[in-house]
Coordinates of C-alpha atoms and ligand atoms in Angstrom, one line a residue:
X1 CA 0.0 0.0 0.0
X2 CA 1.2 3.7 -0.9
X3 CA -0.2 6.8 0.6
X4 CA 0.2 9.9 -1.5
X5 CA -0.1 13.4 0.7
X6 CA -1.3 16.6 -0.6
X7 CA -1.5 20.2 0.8
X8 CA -4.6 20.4 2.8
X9 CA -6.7 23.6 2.7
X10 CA -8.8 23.3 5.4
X11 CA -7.2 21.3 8.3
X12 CA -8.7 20.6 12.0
X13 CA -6.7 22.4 14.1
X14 CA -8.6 22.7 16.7
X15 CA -9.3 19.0 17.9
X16 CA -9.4 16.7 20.8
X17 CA -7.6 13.2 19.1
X18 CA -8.7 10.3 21.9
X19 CA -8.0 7.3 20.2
X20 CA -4.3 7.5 20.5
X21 CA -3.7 3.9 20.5
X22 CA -2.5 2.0 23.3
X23 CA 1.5 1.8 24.6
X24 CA 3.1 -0.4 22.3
X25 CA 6.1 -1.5 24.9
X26 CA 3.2 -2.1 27.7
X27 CA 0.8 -3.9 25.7
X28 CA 3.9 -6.4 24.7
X29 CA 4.8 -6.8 28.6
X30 CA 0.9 -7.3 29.4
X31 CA 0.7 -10.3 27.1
X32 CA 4.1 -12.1 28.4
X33 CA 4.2 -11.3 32.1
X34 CA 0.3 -12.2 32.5
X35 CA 1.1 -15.6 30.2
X36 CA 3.6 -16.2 32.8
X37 CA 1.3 -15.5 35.8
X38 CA -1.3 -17.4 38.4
X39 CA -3.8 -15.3 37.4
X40 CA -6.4 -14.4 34.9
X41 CA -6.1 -11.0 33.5
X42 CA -8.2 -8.3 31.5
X43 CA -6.1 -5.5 29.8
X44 CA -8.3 -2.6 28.3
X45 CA -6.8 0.2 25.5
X46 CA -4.6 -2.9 24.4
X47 CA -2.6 -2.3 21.3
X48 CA -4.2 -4.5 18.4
X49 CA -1.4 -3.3 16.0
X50 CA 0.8 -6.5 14.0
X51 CA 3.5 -6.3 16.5
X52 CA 1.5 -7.6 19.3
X53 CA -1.1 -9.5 17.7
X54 CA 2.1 -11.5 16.8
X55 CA 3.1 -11.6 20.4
X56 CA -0.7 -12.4 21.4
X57 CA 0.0 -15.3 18.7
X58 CA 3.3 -17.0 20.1
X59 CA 1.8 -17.1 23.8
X60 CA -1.1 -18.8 22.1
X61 CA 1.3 -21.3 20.2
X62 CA 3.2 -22.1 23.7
X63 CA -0.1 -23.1 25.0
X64 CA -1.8 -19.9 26.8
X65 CA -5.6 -19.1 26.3
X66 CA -5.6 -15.7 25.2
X67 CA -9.3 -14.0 23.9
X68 CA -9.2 -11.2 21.9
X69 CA -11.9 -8.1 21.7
X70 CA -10.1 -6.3 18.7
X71 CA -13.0 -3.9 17.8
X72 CA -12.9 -2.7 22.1
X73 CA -8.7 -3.5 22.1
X74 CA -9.5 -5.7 24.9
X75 CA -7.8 -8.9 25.9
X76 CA -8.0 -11.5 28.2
X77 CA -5.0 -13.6 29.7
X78 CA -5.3 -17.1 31.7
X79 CA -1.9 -17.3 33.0
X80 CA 0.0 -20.8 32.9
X81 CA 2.4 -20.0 35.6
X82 CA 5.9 -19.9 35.2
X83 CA 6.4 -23.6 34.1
X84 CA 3.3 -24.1 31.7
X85 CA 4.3 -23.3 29.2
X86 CA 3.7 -26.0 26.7
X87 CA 6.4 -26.6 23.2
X88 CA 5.3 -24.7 20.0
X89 CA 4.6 -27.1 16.9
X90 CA 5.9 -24.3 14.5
X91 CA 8.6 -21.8 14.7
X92 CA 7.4 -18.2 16.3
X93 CA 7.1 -15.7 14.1
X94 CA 7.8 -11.9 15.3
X95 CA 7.4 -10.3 12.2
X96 CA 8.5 -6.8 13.2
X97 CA 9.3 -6.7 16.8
X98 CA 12.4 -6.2 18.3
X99 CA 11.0 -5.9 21.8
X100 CA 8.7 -9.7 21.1
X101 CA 12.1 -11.6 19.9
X102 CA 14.4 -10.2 22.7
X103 CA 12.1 -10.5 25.6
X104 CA 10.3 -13.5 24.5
X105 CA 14.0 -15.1 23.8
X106 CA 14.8 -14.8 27.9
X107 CA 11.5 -16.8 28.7
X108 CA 12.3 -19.7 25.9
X109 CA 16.0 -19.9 27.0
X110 CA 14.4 -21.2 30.6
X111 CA 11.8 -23.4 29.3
X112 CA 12.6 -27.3 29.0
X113 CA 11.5 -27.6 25.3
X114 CA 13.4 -26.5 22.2
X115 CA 12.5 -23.5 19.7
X116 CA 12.9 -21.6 17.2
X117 CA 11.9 -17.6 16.9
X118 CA 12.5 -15.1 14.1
X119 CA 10.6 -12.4 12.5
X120 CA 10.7 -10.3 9.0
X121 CA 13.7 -9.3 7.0
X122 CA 14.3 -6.2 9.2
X123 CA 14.3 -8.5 12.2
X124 CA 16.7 -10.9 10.6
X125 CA 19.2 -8.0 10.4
X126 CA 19.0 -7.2 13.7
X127 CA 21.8 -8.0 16.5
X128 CA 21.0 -10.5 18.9
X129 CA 24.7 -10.8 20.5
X130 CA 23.4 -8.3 23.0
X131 CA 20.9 -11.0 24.5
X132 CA 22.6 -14.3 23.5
X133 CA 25.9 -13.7 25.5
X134 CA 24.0 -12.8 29.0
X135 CA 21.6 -15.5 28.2
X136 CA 24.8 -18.2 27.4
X137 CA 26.1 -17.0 30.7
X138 CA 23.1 -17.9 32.8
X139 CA 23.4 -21.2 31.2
X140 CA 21.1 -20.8 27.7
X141 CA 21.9 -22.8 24.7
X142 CA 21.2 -20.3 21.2
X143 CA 21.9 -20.8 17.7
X144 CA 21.4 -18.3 15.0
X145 CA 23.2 -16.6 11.7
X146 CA 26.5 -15.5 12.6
X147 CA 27.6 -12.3 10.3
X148 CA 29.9 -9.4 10.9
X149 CA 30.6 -10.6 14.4
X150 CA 26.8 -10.9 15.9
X151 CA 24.1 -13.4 15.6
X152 CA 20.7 -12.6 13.9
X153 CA 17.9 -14.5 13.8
X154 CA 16.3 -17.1 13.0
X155 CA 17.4 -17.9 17.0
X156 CA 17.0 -21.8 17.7
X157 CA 17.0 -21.8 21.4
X158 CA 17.3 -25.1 23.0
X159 CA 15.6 -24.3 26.8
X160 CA 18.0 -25.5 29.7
X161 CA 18.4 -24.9 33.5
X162 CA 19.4 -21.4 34.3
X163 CA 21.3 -19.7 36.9
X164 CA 22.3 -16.1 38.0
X165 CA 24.4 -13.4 37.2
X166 CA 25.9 -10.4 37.7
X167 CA 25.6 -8.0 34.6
X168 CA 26.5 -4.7 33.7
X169 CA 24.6 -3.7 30.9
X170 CA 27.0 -2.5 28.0
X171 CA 24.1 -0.5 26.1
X172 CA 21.0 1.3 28.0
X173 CA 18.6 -1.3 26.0
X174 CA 15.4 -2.1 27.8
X175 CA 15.2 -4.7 25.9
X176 CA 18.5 -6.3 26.8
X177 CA 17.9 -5.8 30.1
X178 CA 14.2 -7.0 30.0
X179 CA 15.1 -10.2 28.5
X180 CA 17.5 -10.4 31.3
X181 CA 14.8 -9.9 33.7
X182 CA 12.5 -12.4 32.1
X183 CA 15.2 -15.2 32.0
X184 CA 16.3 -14.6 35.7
X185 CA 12.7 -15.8 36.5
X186 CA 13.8 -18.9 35.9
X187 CA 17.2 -19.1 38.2
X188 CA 16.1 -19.5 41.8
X189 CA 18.9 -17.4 43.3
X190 CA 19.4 -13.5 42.7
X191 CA 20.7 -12.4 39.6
X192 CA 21.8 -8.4 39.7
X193 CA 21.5 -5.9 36.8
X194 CA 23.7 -2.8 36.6
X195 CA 22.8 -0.4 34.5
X196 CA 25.6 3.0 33.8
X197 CA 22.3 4.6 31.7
X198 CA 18.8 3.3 32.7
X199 CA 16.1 2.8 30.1
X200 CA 12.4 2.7 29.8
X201 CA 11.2 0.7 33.0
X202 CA 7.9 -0.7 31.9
X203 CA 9.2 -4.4 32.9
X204 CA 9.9 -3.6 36.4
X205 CA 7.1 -1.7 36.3
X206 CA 4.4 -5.0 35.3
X207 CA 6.7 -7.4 36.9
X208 CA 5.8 -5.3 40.7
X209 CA 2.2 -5.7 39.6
X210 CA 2.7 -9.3 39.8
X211 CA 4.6 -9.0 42.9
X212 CA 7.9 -10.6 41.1
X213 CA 11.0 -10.7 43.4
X214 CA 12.3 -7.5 42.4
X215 CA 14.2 -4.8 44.3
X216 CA 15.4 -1.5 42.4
X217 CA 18.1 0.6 44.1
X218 CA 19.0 3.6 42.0
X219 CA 20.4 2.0 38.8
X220 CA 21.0 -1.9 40.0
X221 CA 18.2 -4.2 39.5
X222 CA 17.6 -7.4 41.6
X223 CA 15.5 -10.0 40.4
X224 CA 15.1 -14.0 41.2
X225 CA 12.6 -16.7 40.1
X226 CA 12.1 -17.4 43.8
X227 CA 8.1 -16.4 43.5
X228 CA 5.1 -16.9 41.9
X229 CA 3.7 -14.4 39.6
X230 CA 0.6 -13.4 41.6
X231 CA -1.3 -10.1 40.9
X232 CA -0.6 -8.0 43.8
X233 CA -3.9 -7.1 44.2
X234 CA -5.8 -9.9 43.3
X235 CA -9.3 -8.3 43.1
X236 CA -8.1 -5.6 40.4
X237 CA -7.7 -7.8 37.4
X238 CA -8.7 -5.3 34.9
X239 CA -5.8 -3.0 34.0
X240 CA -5.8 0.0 31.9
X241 CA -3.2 0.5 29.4
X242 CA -2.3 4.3 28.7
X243 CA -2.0 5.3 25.0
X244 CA 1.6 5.3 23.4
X245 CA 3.6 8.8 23.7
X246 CA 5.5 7.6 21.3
X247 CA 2.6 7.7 19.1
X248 CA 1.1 11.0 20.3
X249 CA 4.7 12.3 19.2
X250 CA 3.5 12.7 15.3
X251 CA 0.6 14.7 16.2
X252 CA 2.0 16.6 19.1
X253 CA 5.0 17.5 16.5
X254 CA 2.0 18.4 14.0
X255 CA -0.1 20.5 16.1
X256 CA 3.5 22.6 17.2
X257 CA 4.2 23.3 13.6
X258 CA 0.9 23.8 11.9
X259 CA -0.7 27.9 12.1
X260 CA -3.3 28.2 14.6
X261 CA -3.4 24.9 16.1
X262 CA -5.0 23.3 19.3
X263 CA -4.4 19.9 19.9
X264 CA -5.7 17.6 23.2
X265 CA -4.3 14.1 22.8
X266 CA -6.1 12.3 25.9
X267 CA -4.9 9.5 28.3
X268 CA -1.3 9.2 27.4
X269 CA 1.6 7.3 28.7
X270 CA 3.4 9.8 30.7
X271 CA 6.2 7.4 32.5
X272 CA 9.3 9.4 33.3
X273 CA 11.1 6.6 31.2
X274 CA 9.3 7.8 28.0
X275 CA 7.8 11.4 28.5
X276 CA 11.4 12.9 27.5
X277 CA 9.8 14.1 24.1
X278 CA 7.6 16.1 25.7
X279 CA 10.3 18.0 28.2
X280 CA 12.6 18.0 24.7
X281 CA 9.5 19.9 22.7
X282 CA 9.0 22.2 25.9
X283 CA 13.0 23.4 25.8
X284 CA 12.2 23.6 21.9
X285 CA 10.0 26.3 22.8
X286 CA 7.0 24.1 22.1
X287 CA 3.5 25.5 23.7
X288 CA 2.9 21.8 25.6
X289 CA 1.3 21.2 28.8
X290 CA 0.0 18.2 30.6
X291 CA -3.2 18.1 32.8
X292 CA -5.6 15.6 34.1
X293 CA -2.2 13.6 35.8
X294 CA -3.0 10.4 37.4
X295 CA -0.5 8.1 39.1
X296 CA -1.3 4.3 38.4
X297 CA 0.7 1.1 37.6
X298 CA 1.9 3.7 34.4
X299 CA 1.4 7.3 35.0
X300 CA -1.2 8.7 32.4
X301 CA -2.5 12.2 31.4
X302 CA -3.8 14.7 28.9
X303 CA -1.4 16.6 26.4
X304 CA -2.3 19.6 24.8
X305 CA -0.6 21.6 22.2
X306 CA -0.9 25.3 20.4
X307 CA 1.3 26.2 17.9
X308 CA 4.7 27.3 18.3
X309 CA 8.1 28.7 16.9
X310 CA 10.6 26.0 17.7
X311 CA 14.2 26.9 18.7
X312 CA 16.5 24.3 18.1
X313 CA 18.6 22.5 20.4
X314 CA 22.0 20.4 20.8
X315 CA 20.7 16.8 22.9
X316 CA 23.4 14.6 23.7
X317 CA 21.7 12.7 26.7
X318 CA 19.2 10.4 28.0
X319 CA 18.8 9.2 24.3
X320 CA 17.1 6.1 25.3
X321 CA 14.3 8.1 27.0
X322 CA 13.3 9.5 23.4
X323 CA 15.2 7.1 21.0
X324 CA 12.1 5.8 18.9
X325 CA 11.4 9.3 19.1
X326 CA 14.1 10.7 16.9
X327 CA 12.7 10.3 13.4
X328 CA 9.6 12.8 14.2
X329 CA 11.7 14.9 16.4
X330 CA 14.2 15.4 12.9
X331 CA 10.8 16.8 11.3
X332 CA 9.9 19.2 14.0
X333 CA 13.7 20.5 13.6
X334 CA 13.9 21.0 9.7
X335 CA 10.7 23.9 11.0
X336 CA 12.9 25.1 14.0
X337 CA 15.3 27.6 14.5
X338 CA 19.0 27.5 14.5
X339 CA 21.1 24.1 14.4
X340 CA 19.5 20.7 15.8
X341 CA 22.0 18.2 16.6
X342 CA 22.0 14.5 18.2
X343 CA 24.7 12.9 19.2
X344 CA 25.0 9.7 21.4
X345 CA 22.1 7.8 19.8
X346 CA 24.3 4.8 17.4
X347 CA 21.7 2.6 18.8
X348 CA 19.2 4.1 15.5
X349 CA 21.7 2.5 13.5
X350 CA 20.2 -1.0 14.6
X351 CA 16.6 -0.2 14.7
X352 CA 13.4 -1.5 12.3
X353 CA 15.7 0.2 9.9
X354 CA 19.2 2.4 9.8
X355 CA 17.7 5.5 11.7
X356 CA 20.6 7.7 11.1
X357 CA 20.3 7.2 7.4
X358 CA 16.7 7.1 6.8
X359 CA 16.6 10.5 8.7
X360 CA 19.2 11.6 6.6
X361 CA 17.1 10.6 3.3
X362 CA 14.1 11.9 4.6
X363 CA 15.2 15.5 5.2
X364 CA 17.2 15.6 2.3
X365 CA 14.2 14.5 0.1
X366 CA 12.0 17.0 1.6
X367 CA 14.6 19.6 0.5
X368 CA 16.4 20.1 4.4
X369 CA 20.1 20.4 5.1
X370 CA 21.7 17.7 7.4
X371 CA 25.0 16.2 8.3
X372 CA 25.1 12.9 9.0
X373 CA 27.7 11.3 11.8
X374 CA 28.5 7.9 13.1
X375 CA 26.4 8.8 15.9
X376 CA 23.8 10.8 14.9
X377 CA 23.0 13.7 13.0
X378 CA 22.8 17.9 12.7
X379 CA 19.9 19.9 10.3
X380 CA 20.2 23.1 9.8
X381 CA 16.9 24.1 8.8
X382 CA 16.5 26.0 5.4
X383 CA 13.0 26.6 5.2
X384 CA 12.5 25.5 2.3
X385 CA 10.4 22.0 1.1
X386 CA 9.5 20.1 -1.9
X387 CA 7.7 17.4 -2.9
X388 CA 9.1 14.2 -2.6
X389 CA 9.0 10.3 -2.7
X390 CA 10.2 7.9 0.1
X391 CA 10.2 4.1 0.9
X392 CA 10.5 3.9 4.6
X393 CA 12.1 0.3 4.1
X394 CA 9.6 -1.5 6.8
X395 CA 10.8 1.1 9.1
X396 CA 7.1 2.3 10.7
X397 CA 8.2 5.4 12.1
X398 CA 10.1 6.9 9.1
X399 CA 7.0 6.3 7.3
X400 CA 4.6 8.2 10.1
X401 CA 7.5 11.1 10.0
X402 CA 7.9 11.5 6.5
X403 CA 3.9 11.7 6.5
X404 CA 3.5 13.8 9.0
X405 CA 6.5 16.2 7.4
X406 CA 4.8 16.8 4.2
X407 CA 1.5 17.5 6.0
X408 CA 3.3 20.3 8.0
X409 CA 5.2 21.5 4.6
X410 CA 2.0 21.3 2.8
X411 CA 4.0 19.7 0.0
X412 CA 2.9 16.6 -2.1
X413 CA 4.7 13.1 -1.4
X414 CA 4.5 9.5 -2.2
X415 CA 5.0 7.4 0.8
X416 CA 6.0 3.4 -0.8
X417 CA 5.0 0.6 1.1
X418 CA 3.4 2.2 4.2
X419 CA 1.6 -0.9 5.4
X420 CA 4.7 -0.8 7.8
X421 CA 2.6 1.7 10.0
X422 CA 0.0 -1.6 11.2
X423 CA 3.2 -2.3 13.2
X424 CA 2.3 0.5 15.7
X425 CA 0.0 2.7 14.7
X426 CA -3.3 0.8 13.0
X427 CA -5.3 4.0 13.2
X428 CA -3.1 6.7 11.7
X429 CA -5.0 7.4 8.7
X430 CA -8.0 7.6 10.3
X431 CA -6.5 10.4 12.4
X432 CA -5.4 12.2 9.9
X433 CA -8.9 11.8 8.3
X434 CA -10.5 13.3 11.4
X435 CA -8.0 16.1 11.3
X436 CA -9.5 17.1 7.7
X437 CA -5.9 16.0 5.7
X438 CA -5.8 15.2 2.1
X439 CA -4.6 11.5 0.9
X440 CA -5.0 8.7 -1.0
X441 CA -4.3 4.9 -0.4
X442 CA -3.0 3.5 -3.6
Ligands
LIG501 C1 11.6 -1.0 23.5 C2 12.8 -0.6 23.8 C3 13.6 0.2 22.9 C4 12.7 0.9 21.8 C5 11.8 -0.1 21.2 C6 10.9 -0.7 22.3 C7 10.9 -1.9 24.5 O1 14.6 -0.6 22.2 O2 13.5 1.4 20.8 O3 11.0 0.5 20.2 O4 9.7 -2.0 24.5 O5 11.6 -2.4 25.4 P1 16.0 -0.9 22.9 O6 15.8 -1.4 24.2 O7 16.7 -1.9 22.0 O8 16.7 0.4 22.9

């Protein structure tokens, strides 16, 4: 599917968007820590996008009874308990997801039964040395493609007894240090997590909810299989998943750039792990407050956004607090003011696609100037757009930011291959239908 843009005349800019789909990184965790529990478990505003319908699919395939309310994005999970897990007939298919094939990985190293999980062609480039050489420690047995010096997947992981560790984590990945987590459930004595940078927290976060053995003191994480997963409260079995910031980020970037605007995006995410795009957007100058705050499992509340004149900035820290951010964070810079630089963030090199450089294509297509460096990137804004044509190579985001860019430049441009957006964001065109923008599916 391609999606063509063209200016727009008469856009909304004065709307409330509440169907911000739910978090992606939450809705993951819901489906694998619950699968793992003593409990059965209702998750409302889940995220019914391809990523986790394939991770709603692999629990199903290792035996868990999962039902599915799509049309409400409700789910239901009967937990199997930590050993009931029961061997998949086929291989287990990611398709897209990182986060599915490097937490999932740390459950299947512990199990007693042999597997085999891998994912698309973006997935099968993706590094999997960061997990396998924790897991081999603990005791895990994992085969994949070996290339360049790393391991990518398919990943046949033959389950085995596992025991603890110590660990320093070499990159702030919470997905490395998740599936570290996950696997430690299955060694009975402590394993302990350093971390130099820490990283979004949502698995400490759902593994508390289940009353996990887990202590957190400033950046060292302790963790041991010693327990039961057992909702901590086990009358409150219906749990509400805030929408995904990292979502909200294309329209909060849209409504900052666009003339007259006033956007409300309701019931986000607003974890201090992820809300770093929205302090980044403040410092930008960006007219963005939060109201309606509530604290729960994952802090949640309302954003709302006015236009704004964007001053650029120089960000050099706490990159993995806004890394999947960076693609629509490029956009809002090529409409700032002054030089925008990242530095730090090498980690975009290994995402759904080569961050660095599809950032790089993307402004340069839509007429920007940038630089690009090993670890990052600098625009200098020119003010100037054109119509262009991009394939975002699988890579969701790029596609949603290359969207959202022409919208904002109120240029024409042919976006190849967009089905890519399903991954996350299932409801994106019908946003930008509400919103009054001009498009085609072709
Ligand atoms: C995620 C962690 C991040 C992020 C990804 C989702 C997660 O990856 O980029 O989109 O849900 O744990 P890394 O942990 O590899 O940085």
């Amino acid at each position: 599917m391609d999606c063509k843009i063209f200016p727009s005349e008469n856009i909304n800019t004065n709307h409330l968007i509440s169907d911000i789909p739910g978090d992606k990184s939450i809705s993951h965790r819901a489906v694998i820590i619950s699968s793992l529990s003593q409990n059965r478990v209702k998750f409302s505003n889940f995220l019914f996008s391809e990523d986790c319908l394939n991770t709603i699919k692999i629990f199903q395939s290792l035996g868990v009874n999962i039902k599915i309310n799509n049309p409400q994005h409700k789910i239901e999970i009967e937990g199997v308990g930590l050993y009931g897990l029961t061997p998949p007939v086929e291989n287990l298919n990611v398709g897209n997801s990182g986060t599915s094939i490097r937490l999932i990985a740390g459950i299947l190293a512990g199990q007693k039964f042999t597997s085999v999980i891998t994912g698309d062609s973006s997935i099968q480039k993706r590094p999997m040395k960061r997990i396998i050489t924790p897991l081999v420690a603990m005791g895990a047995k994992i085969k994949g493609e070996k290339q360049n010096n790393n391991i990518y997947p398919p990943l046949k992981i033959i389950g085995a007894p596992l025991k603890n560790i110590e660990y320093l984590l070499p990159i702030p990945s919470a997905q490395l240090k998740s599936c570290i987590m996950l696997a430690s459930l299955y060694s009975l004595k402590k394993t302990i997590i350093y971390q130099k940078e820490t990283s979004r927290d949502h698995t400490e976060r759902m593994l508390k909810l289940f009353n996990a053995d887990l202590k957190i003191k400033d950046k060292t994480i302790e963790i041991s299989g010693s327990k039961k997963l057992s909702l901590i409260n086990s009358k409150s079995t219906s749990i509400a998943i805030p929408s995904d910031i990292s979502s909200a980020a294309f329209f909060m970037v849209l409504g900052l750039i666009l003339k007259n605007s006033k956007l409300c995006l309701k019931n986000i995410g607003l974890n201090p792990t992820r809300n770093k795009i929205a302090h980044i957007l403040k410092e930008m100058e960006g007219k963005i407050i939060t109201t309606n705050f509530s604290e729960e499992f994952e802090p949640r509340g309302d954003i709302e956004i006015k236009s704004s004149v964007l001053k650029n900035l120089k960000i050099n820290q706490d990159i993995p607090y806004f890394i999947d951010e960076i693609p629509i964070l490029a956009v809002a810079a090529m409409f700032g003011k002054g030089k925008f630089i990242i530095r730090n963030a090498q980690e975009l090199r290994v995402k759904e696609s080569d961050r660095i450089k599809a950032i790089v294509n993307l402004v340069r297509k839509m007429g920007g100037h940038i630089l690009e460096f090993e670890d990052g990137f600098e625009i200098t804004p020119t003010g100037e757009f054109q119509d262009f044509e991009l394939d975002p190579n699988l890579d969701h985001r790029i596609a949603m930011s290359a969207i959202i860019g022409a919208i904002a430049a109120g240029k024409t441009a042919l976006i190849k291959n967009c089905d890519c957006i399903n991954t996350s964001f299932p409801n994106f065109f019908s946003i930008l239908k509400k919103l009054n923008i001009k498009y085609d599916i072709l």
